[in-house]
């Protein structure tokens, strides 16, 4: 789903572009208010030739597909578009860069309202399309550390350095190993290396979800500090790294491919 403007539901190309733009500003800071981020071309309402959304350079601190609204009312016919595209090259998420593009043909949107009575556009279906998402290895590591650091900092544990490695396992998942150099103040400061392992699973909304977290120290000192840190580091379980620029609604993902060369790359096709 996508937020629309607070006013009446769109009834032409101009109000559709304005409504989608206003909705985007509810969760992202657009790079240049004077530069259009939504283009609606060709046709008359409710049928359009092309809708293009460019989020490149936009900034957000909220999950992408995870934060979109849920419609609770009775849907009504929205709009149809022959070619619908969303690009973010990149979108800045918590100061990291996520590259994504979504292209679909014969897309159908319904109009609805969320629990606050705010208008939303519901992705009701599409004949076919492609979704691609990419995040660099260092940016993925930064997001994981952003989750981990507060978990251990309150217990006197400091993450001094880190090193992330990914390995594809086939299908929609991959294995991750994050080596952490930690220090802990006991009677004196001890230093050790802890290996955090996890499975990253890709769901139908193209989110990477952290599963099966393990924590093991390297050597005697590493094992000691792992004993302090493991209960807190394991709380990263269930963390969601949102990689798509919008939720996929009623469309069905298929042929999802996951690669981990120089980062995390996801490609999927869909229909619905």
CSV table of C-alpha atoms in Angstrom, one decimal:
chain,number,residue,atom,x,y,z
A,1,UNK,CA,0.0,0.0,0.0
A,2,UNK,CA,0.9,3.6,-0.4
A,3,UNK,CA,-0.2,6.6,1.5
A,4,UNK,CA,-2.2,9.2,-0.5
A,5,UNK,CA,-2.8,12.9,0.3
A,6,UNK,CA,-5.1,13.9,3.2
A,7,UNK,CA,-7.7,15.5,1.0
A,8,UNK,CA,-10.1,13.8,-1.4
A,9,UNK,CA,-9.2,10.7,-3.4
A,10,UNK,CA,-7.4,11.4,-6.7
A,11,UNK,CA,-9.6,12.0,-9.7
A,12,UNK,CA,-7.1,12.9,-12.4
A,13,UNK,CA,-3.4,12.7,-13.2
A,14,UNK,CA,-2.5,15.9,-11.3
A,15,UNK,CA,-4.3,15.0,-8.1
A,16,UNK,CA,-2.9,11.4,-8.3
A,17,UNK,CA,0.7,12.7,-8.6
A,18,UNK,CA,0.1,15.2,-5.8
A,19,UNK,CA,-1.6,12.7,-3.5
A,20,UNK,CA,1.2,10.1,-4.0
A,21,UNK,CA,3.9,12.7,-3.3
A,22,UNK,CA,2.1,13.9,-0.2
A,23,UNK,CA,1.9,10.3,1.0
A,24,UNK,CA,5.6,9.7,0.4
A,25,UNK,CA,6.4,12.7,2.7
A,26,UNK,CA,4.7,10.9,5.6
A,27,UNK,CA,7.7,8.4,5.9
A,28,UNK,CA,10.5,9.9,3.8
A,29,UNK,CA,12.3,13.2,3.5
A,30,UNK,CA,12.5,14.0,-0.2
A,31,UNK,CA,15.8,15.2,-1.6
A,32,UNK,CA,14.5,18.3,-3.4
A,33,UNK,CA,11.0,19.6,-2.7
A,34,UNK,CA,11.0,21.5,-6.0
A,35,UNK,CA,11.8,18.3,-8.1
A,36,UNK,CA,8.9,16.1,-8.9
A,37,UNK,CA,9.3,12.5,-7.5
A,38,UNK,CA,6.0,11.2,-9.0
A,39,UNK,CA,5.2,11.4,-12.8
A,40,UNK,CA,1.8,10.4,-14.1
A,41,UNK,CA,1.7,10.2,-18.0
A,42,UNK,CA,-0.9,9.4,-20.6
A,43,UNK,CA,-4.5,8.5,-20.5
A,44,UNK,CA,-7.5,9.7,-18.4
A,45,UNK,CA,-8.5,8.6,-14.9
A,46,UNK,CA,-8.7,5.8,-13.9
A,47,UNK,CA,-6.5,4.5,-16.7
A,48,UNK,CA,-2.9,5.8,-17.2
A,49,UNK,CA,0.0,4.8,-19.4
A,50,UNK,CA,2.8,5.3,-16.9
A,51,UNK,CA,3.4,6.1,-13.2
A,52,UNK,CA,7.0,6.6,-12.2
A,53,UNK,CA,8.2,7.2,-8.6
A,54,UNK,CA,11.8,8.2,-8.1
A,55,UNK,CA,13.0,8.0,-4.4
A,56,UNK,CA,16.7,8.4,-5.2
A,57,UNK,CA,18.3,10.5,-2.5
A,58,UNK,CA,15.3,10.4,-0.2
A,59,UNK,CA,16.0,9.7,3.5
A,60,UNK,CA,14.0,7.7,6.0
A,61,UNK,CA,14.5,6.2,9.4
A,62,UNK,CA,11.5,3.8,9.2
A,63,UNK,CA,11.2,0.4,7.6
A,64,UNK,CA,10.1,0.6,4.0
A,65,UNK,CA,7.7,-2.2,3.2
A,66,UNK,CA,7.2,-2.7,7.0
A,67,UNK,CA,5.8,0.7,7.7
A,68,UNK,CA,3.2,1.1,5.0
A,69,UNK,CA,-0.5,1.5,6.0
A,70,UNK,CA,-3.1,-1.2,6.3
A,71,UNK,CA,-6.5,-0.5,4.8
A,72,UNK,CA,-9.5,-1.4,7.0
A,73,UNK,CA,-12.4,0.1,5.1
A,74,UNK,CA,-14.3,-1.0,2.1
A,75,UNK,CA,-12.1,-0.7,-1.0
A,76,UNK,CA,-13.2,1.1,-4.1
A,77,UNK,CA,-11.9,1.2,-7.6
A,78,UNK,CA,-8.7,3.2,-7.7
A,79,UNK,CA,-6.6,3.4,-10.8
A,80,UNK,CA,-4.9,1.3,-13.4
A,81,UNK,CA,-1.6,1.9,-15.1
A,82,UNK,CA,0.1,0.1,-18.0
A,83,UNK,CA,3.6,0.7,-16.7
A,84,UNK,CA,4.4,1.3,-13.0
A,85,UNK,CA,7.9,1.8,-11.7
A,86,UNK,CA,9.6,2.8,-8.4
A,87,UNK,CA,13.3,3.4,-8.2
A,88,UNK,CA,15.6,4.3,-5.4
A,89,UNK,CA,19.2,4.8,-6.4
A,90,UNK,CA,19.7,4.9,-3.6
A,91,UNK,CA,17.3,5.5,-0.7
A,92,UNK,CA,19.1,6.5,2.5
A,93,UNK,CA,18.0,4.3,5.4
A,94,UNK,CA,19.6,5.1,8.7
A,95,UNK,CA,22.5,6.7,6.8
A,96,UNK,CA,23.1,3.5,4.7
A,97,UNK,CA,22.3,3.1,1.1
A,98,UNK,CA,19.7,0.8,-0.3
A,99,UNK,CA,19.3,0.4,-4.1
A,100,UNK,CA,16.0,-0.9,-5.3
A,101,UNK,CA,13.8,-0.9,-8.4
A,102,UNK,CA,10.3,-2.2,-9.0
A,103,UNK,CA,8.8,-2.5,-12.4
A,104,UNK,CA,5.3,-3.9,-13.2
A,105,UNK,CA,2.8,-3.9,-16.1
A,106,UNK,CA,-0.9,-3.7,-16.0
A,107,UNK,CA,-1.0,-2.7,-12.4
A,108,UNK,CA,-4.2,-2.3,-10.5
A,109,UNK,CA,-4.7,-0.2,-7.4
A,110,UNK,CA,-7.7,0.1,-5.2
A,111,UNK,CA,-8.5,3.0,-2.8
A,112,UNK,CA,-9.1,2.4,0.9
A,113,UNK,CA,-8.6,4.2,4.2
A,114,UNK,CA,-6.4,3.2,7.2
A,115,UNK,CA,-7.4,3.2,10.9
A,116,UNK,CA,-6.8,7.0,11.0
A,117,UNK,CA,-9.2,7.5,8.0
A,118,UNK,CA,-6.2,8.4,5.9
A,119,UNK,CA,-6.5,7.6,2.2
A,120,UNK,CA,-4.3,4.8,0.9
A,121,UNK,CA,-3.7,3.1,-2.4
A,122,UNK,CA,-3.8,-0.7,-2.2
A,123,UNK,CA,-1.7,-2.7,-4.7
A,124,UNK,CA,-4.4,-5.1,-5.9
A,125,UNK,CA,-2.6,-6.9,-8.7
A,126,UNK,CA,-0.3,-6.9,-11.7
A,127,UNK,CA,0.2,-9.0,-14.8
A,128,UNK,CA,3.9,-9.3,-14.3
A,129,UNK,CA,6.9,-7.5,-13.0
A,130,UNK,CA,10.4,-7.5,-11.5
A,131,UNK,CA,11.9,-6.4,-8.2
A,132,UNK,CA,15.5,-5.8,-7.5
A,133,UNK,CA,17.1,-4.8,-4.2
A,134,UNK,CA,20.8,-4.4,-3.3
A,135,UNK,CA,22.6,-3.3,-0.1
A,136,UNK,CA,26.4,-3.2,0.2
A,137,UNK,CA,28.2,-5.4,2.6
A,138,UNK,CA,29.4,-2.5,4.8
A,139,UNK,CA,26.0,-0.9,4.8
A,140,UNK,CA,24.4,-4.2,5.9
A,141,UNK,CA,27.0,-4.6,8.6
A,142,UNK,CA,26.3,-1.0,9.8
A,143,UNK,CA,22.5,-1.8,10.1
A,144,UNK,CA,23.2,-5.0,12.1
A,145,UNK,CA,25.7,-3.2,14.4
A,146,UNK,CA,23.1,-0.4,14.9
A,147,UNK,CA,20.8,-3.0,16.3
A,148,UNK,CA,23.5,-4.8,18.4
A,149,UNK,CA,25.3,-1.9,20.0
A,150,UNK,CA,22.5,-0.7,22.3
A,151,UNK,CA,21.9,-4.3,23.4
A,152,UNK,CA,25.4,-4.7,24.8
A,153,UNK,CA,26.3,-1.1,25.7
A,154,UNK,CA,24.1,-1.0,28.7
A,155,UNK,CA,26.0,-4.0,30.2
A,156,UNK,CA,29.4,-2.5,30.0
A,157,UNK,CA,30.4,-4.3,26.7
A,158,UNK,CA,31.9,-2.3,23.8
A,159,UNK,CA,32.0,-3.4,20.2
A,160,UNK,CA,35.5,-2.2,19.0
A,161,UNK,CA,35.5,-3.6,15.5
A,162,UNK,CA,33.6,-6.0,13.2
A,163,UNK,CA,33.9,-8.1,10.1
A,164,UNK,CA,30.8,-9.5,8.2
A,165,UNK,CA,30.8,-12.4,5.8
A,166,UNK,CA,27.9,-13.8,3.8
A,167,UNK,CA,27.5,-17.2,2.2
A,168,UNK,CA,24.6,-18.2,-0.1
A,169,UNK,CA,22.7,-21.3,0.9
A,170,UNK,CA,20.4,-21.4,-2.1
A,171,UNK,CA,16.8,-20.4,-2.3
A,172,UNK,CA,15.7,-17.4,-0.3
A,173,UNK,CA,18.3,-17.5,2.5
A,174,UNK,CA,22.0,-17.1,3.2
A,175,UNK,CA,24.3,-17.6,6.2
A,176,UNK,CA,25.9,-14.6,7.9
A,177,UNK,CA,28.9,-14.6,10.2
A,178,UNK,CA,29.8,-11.4,12.1
A,179,UNK,CA,33.1,-11.4,14.0
A,180,UNK,CA,33.1,-8.9,16.7
A,181,UNK,CA,36.1,-7.6,18.7
A,182,UNK,CA,34.6,-6.8,22.2
A,183,UNK,CA,35.8,-5.4,25.4
A,184,UNK,CA,34.2,-5.8,28.8
A,185,UNK,CA,35.1,-4.1,32.1
A,186,UNK,CA,35.1,-6.6,34.9
A,187,UNK,CA,37.8,-6.0,37.6
A,188,UNK,CA,39.9,-5.0,34.6
A,189,UNK,CA,39.2,-4.6,30.9
A,190,UNK,CA,39.2,-7.9,29.0
A,191,UNK,CA,39.3,-8.2,25.2
A,192,UNK,CA,38.1,-11.0,23.0
A,193,UNK,CA,36.6,-12.0,19.7
A,194,UNK,CA,33.1,-13.3,19.4
A,195,UNK,CA,31.5,-14.9,16.3
A,196,UNK,CA,27.8,-14.2,15.8
A,197,UNK,CA,26.2,-16.5,13.3
A,198,UNK,CA,22.7,-16.1,11.8
A,199,UNK,CA,20.5,-17.1,8.9
A,200,UNK,CA,19.1,-14.2,6.7
A,201,UNK,CA,15.8,-15.2,5.3
A,202,UNK,CA,14.1,-13.2,2.5
A,203,UNK,CA,10.3,-12.9,2.9
A,204,UNK,CA,7.6,-12.2,0.2
A,205,UNK,CA,8.0,-8.4,0.9
A,206,UNK,CA,11.8,-8.7,0.1
A,207,UNK,CA,12.8,-8.0,3.7
A,208,UNK,CA,15.8,-9.7,5.1
A,209,UNK,CA,14.9,-11.2,8.5
A,210,UNK,CA,17.6,-12.4,11.0
A,211,UNK,CA,17.0,-15.9,12.2
A,212,UNK,CA,18.8,-18.7,14.1
A,213,UNK,CA,21.3,-16.5,15.9
A,214,UNK,CA,24.2,-18.1,17.6
A,215,UNK,CA,27.2,-16.7,19.5
A,216,UNK,CA,30.5,-18.3,20.3
A,217,UNK,CA,33.8,-17.0,21.6
A,218,UNK,CA,37.1,-17.6,20.0
A,219,UNK,CA,39.7,-18.9,22.6
A,220,UNK,CA,39.5,-18.8,26.3
A,221,UNK,CA,39.1,-15.0,26.7
A,222,UNK,CA,36.7,-14.9,23.8
A,223,UNK,CA,34.6,-17.6,25.4
A,224,UNK,CA,34.5,-15.7,28.7
A,225,UNK,CA,33.4,-12.4,27.0
A,226,UNK,CA,30.9,-14.4,24.9
A,227,UNK,CA,29.3,-15.6,28.1
A,228,UNK,CA,28.6,-11.9,29.1
A,229,UNK,CA,27.6,-10.8,25.6
A,230,UNK,CA,25.6,-13.8,24.1
A,231,UNK,CA,22.3,-13.2,25.9
A,232,UNK,CA,22.2,-9.6,24.6
A,233,UNK,CA,23.6,-10.2,21.1
A,234,UNK,CA,21.0,-13.0,20.5
A,235,UNK,CA,18.3,-10.4,20.9
A,236,UNK,CA,19.0,-9.4,17.3
A,237,UNK,CA,16.9,-12.4,16.4
A,238,UNK,CA,13.9,-11.3,14.3
A,239,UNK,CA,15.5,-8.0,13.2
A,240,UNK,CA,14.1,-6.9,9.8
A,241,UNK,CA,16.3,-5.2,7.2
A,242,UNK,CA,13.7,-3.7,4.7
A,243,UNK,CA,15.0,-3.8,1.2
A,244,UNK,CA,12.0,-3.1,-1.0
A,245,UNK,CA,10.5,0.4,-1.7
A,246,UNK,CA,6.9,-0.7,-1.3
A,247,UNK,CA,4.9,-3.7,-0.1
A,248,UNK,CA,3.9,-6.1,-2.8
A,249,UNK,CA,0.3,-6.5,-1.8
A,250,UNK,CA,-1.6,-9.2,-3.7
A,251,UNK,CA,1.1,-9.9,-6.2
A,252,UNK,CA,2.9,-13.3,-5.8
A,253,UNK,CA,6.7,-13.4,-5.8
A,254,UNK,CA,8.3,-16.2,-7.7
A,255,UNK,CA,11.8,-17.1,-8.9
A,256,UNK,CA,13.5,-15.2,-6.1
A,257,UNK,CA,17.3,-15.2,-6.4
A,258,UNK,CA,19.6,-14.2,-3.6
A,259,UNK,CA,23.3,-13.4,-4.2
A,260,UNK,CA,25.9,-12.2,-1.8
A,261,UNK,CA,28.8,-10.9,-3.9
A,262,UNK,CA,30.0,-7.6,-2.3
A,263,UNK,CA,26.7,-7.4,-0.4
A,264,UNK,CA,23.2,-8.7,-0.5
A,265,UNK,CA,21.5,-8.8,-3.9
A,266,UNK,CA,17.9,-9.9,-4.4
A,267,UNK,CA,16.0,-10.4,-7.7
A,268,UNK,CA,12.5,-11.6,-8.0
A,269,UNK,CA,9.7,-11.8,-10.6
A,270,UNK,CA,6.0,-11.7,-9.7
A,271,UNK,CA,2.5,-11.8,-11.0
A,272,UNK,CA,-0.9,-11.5,-9.4
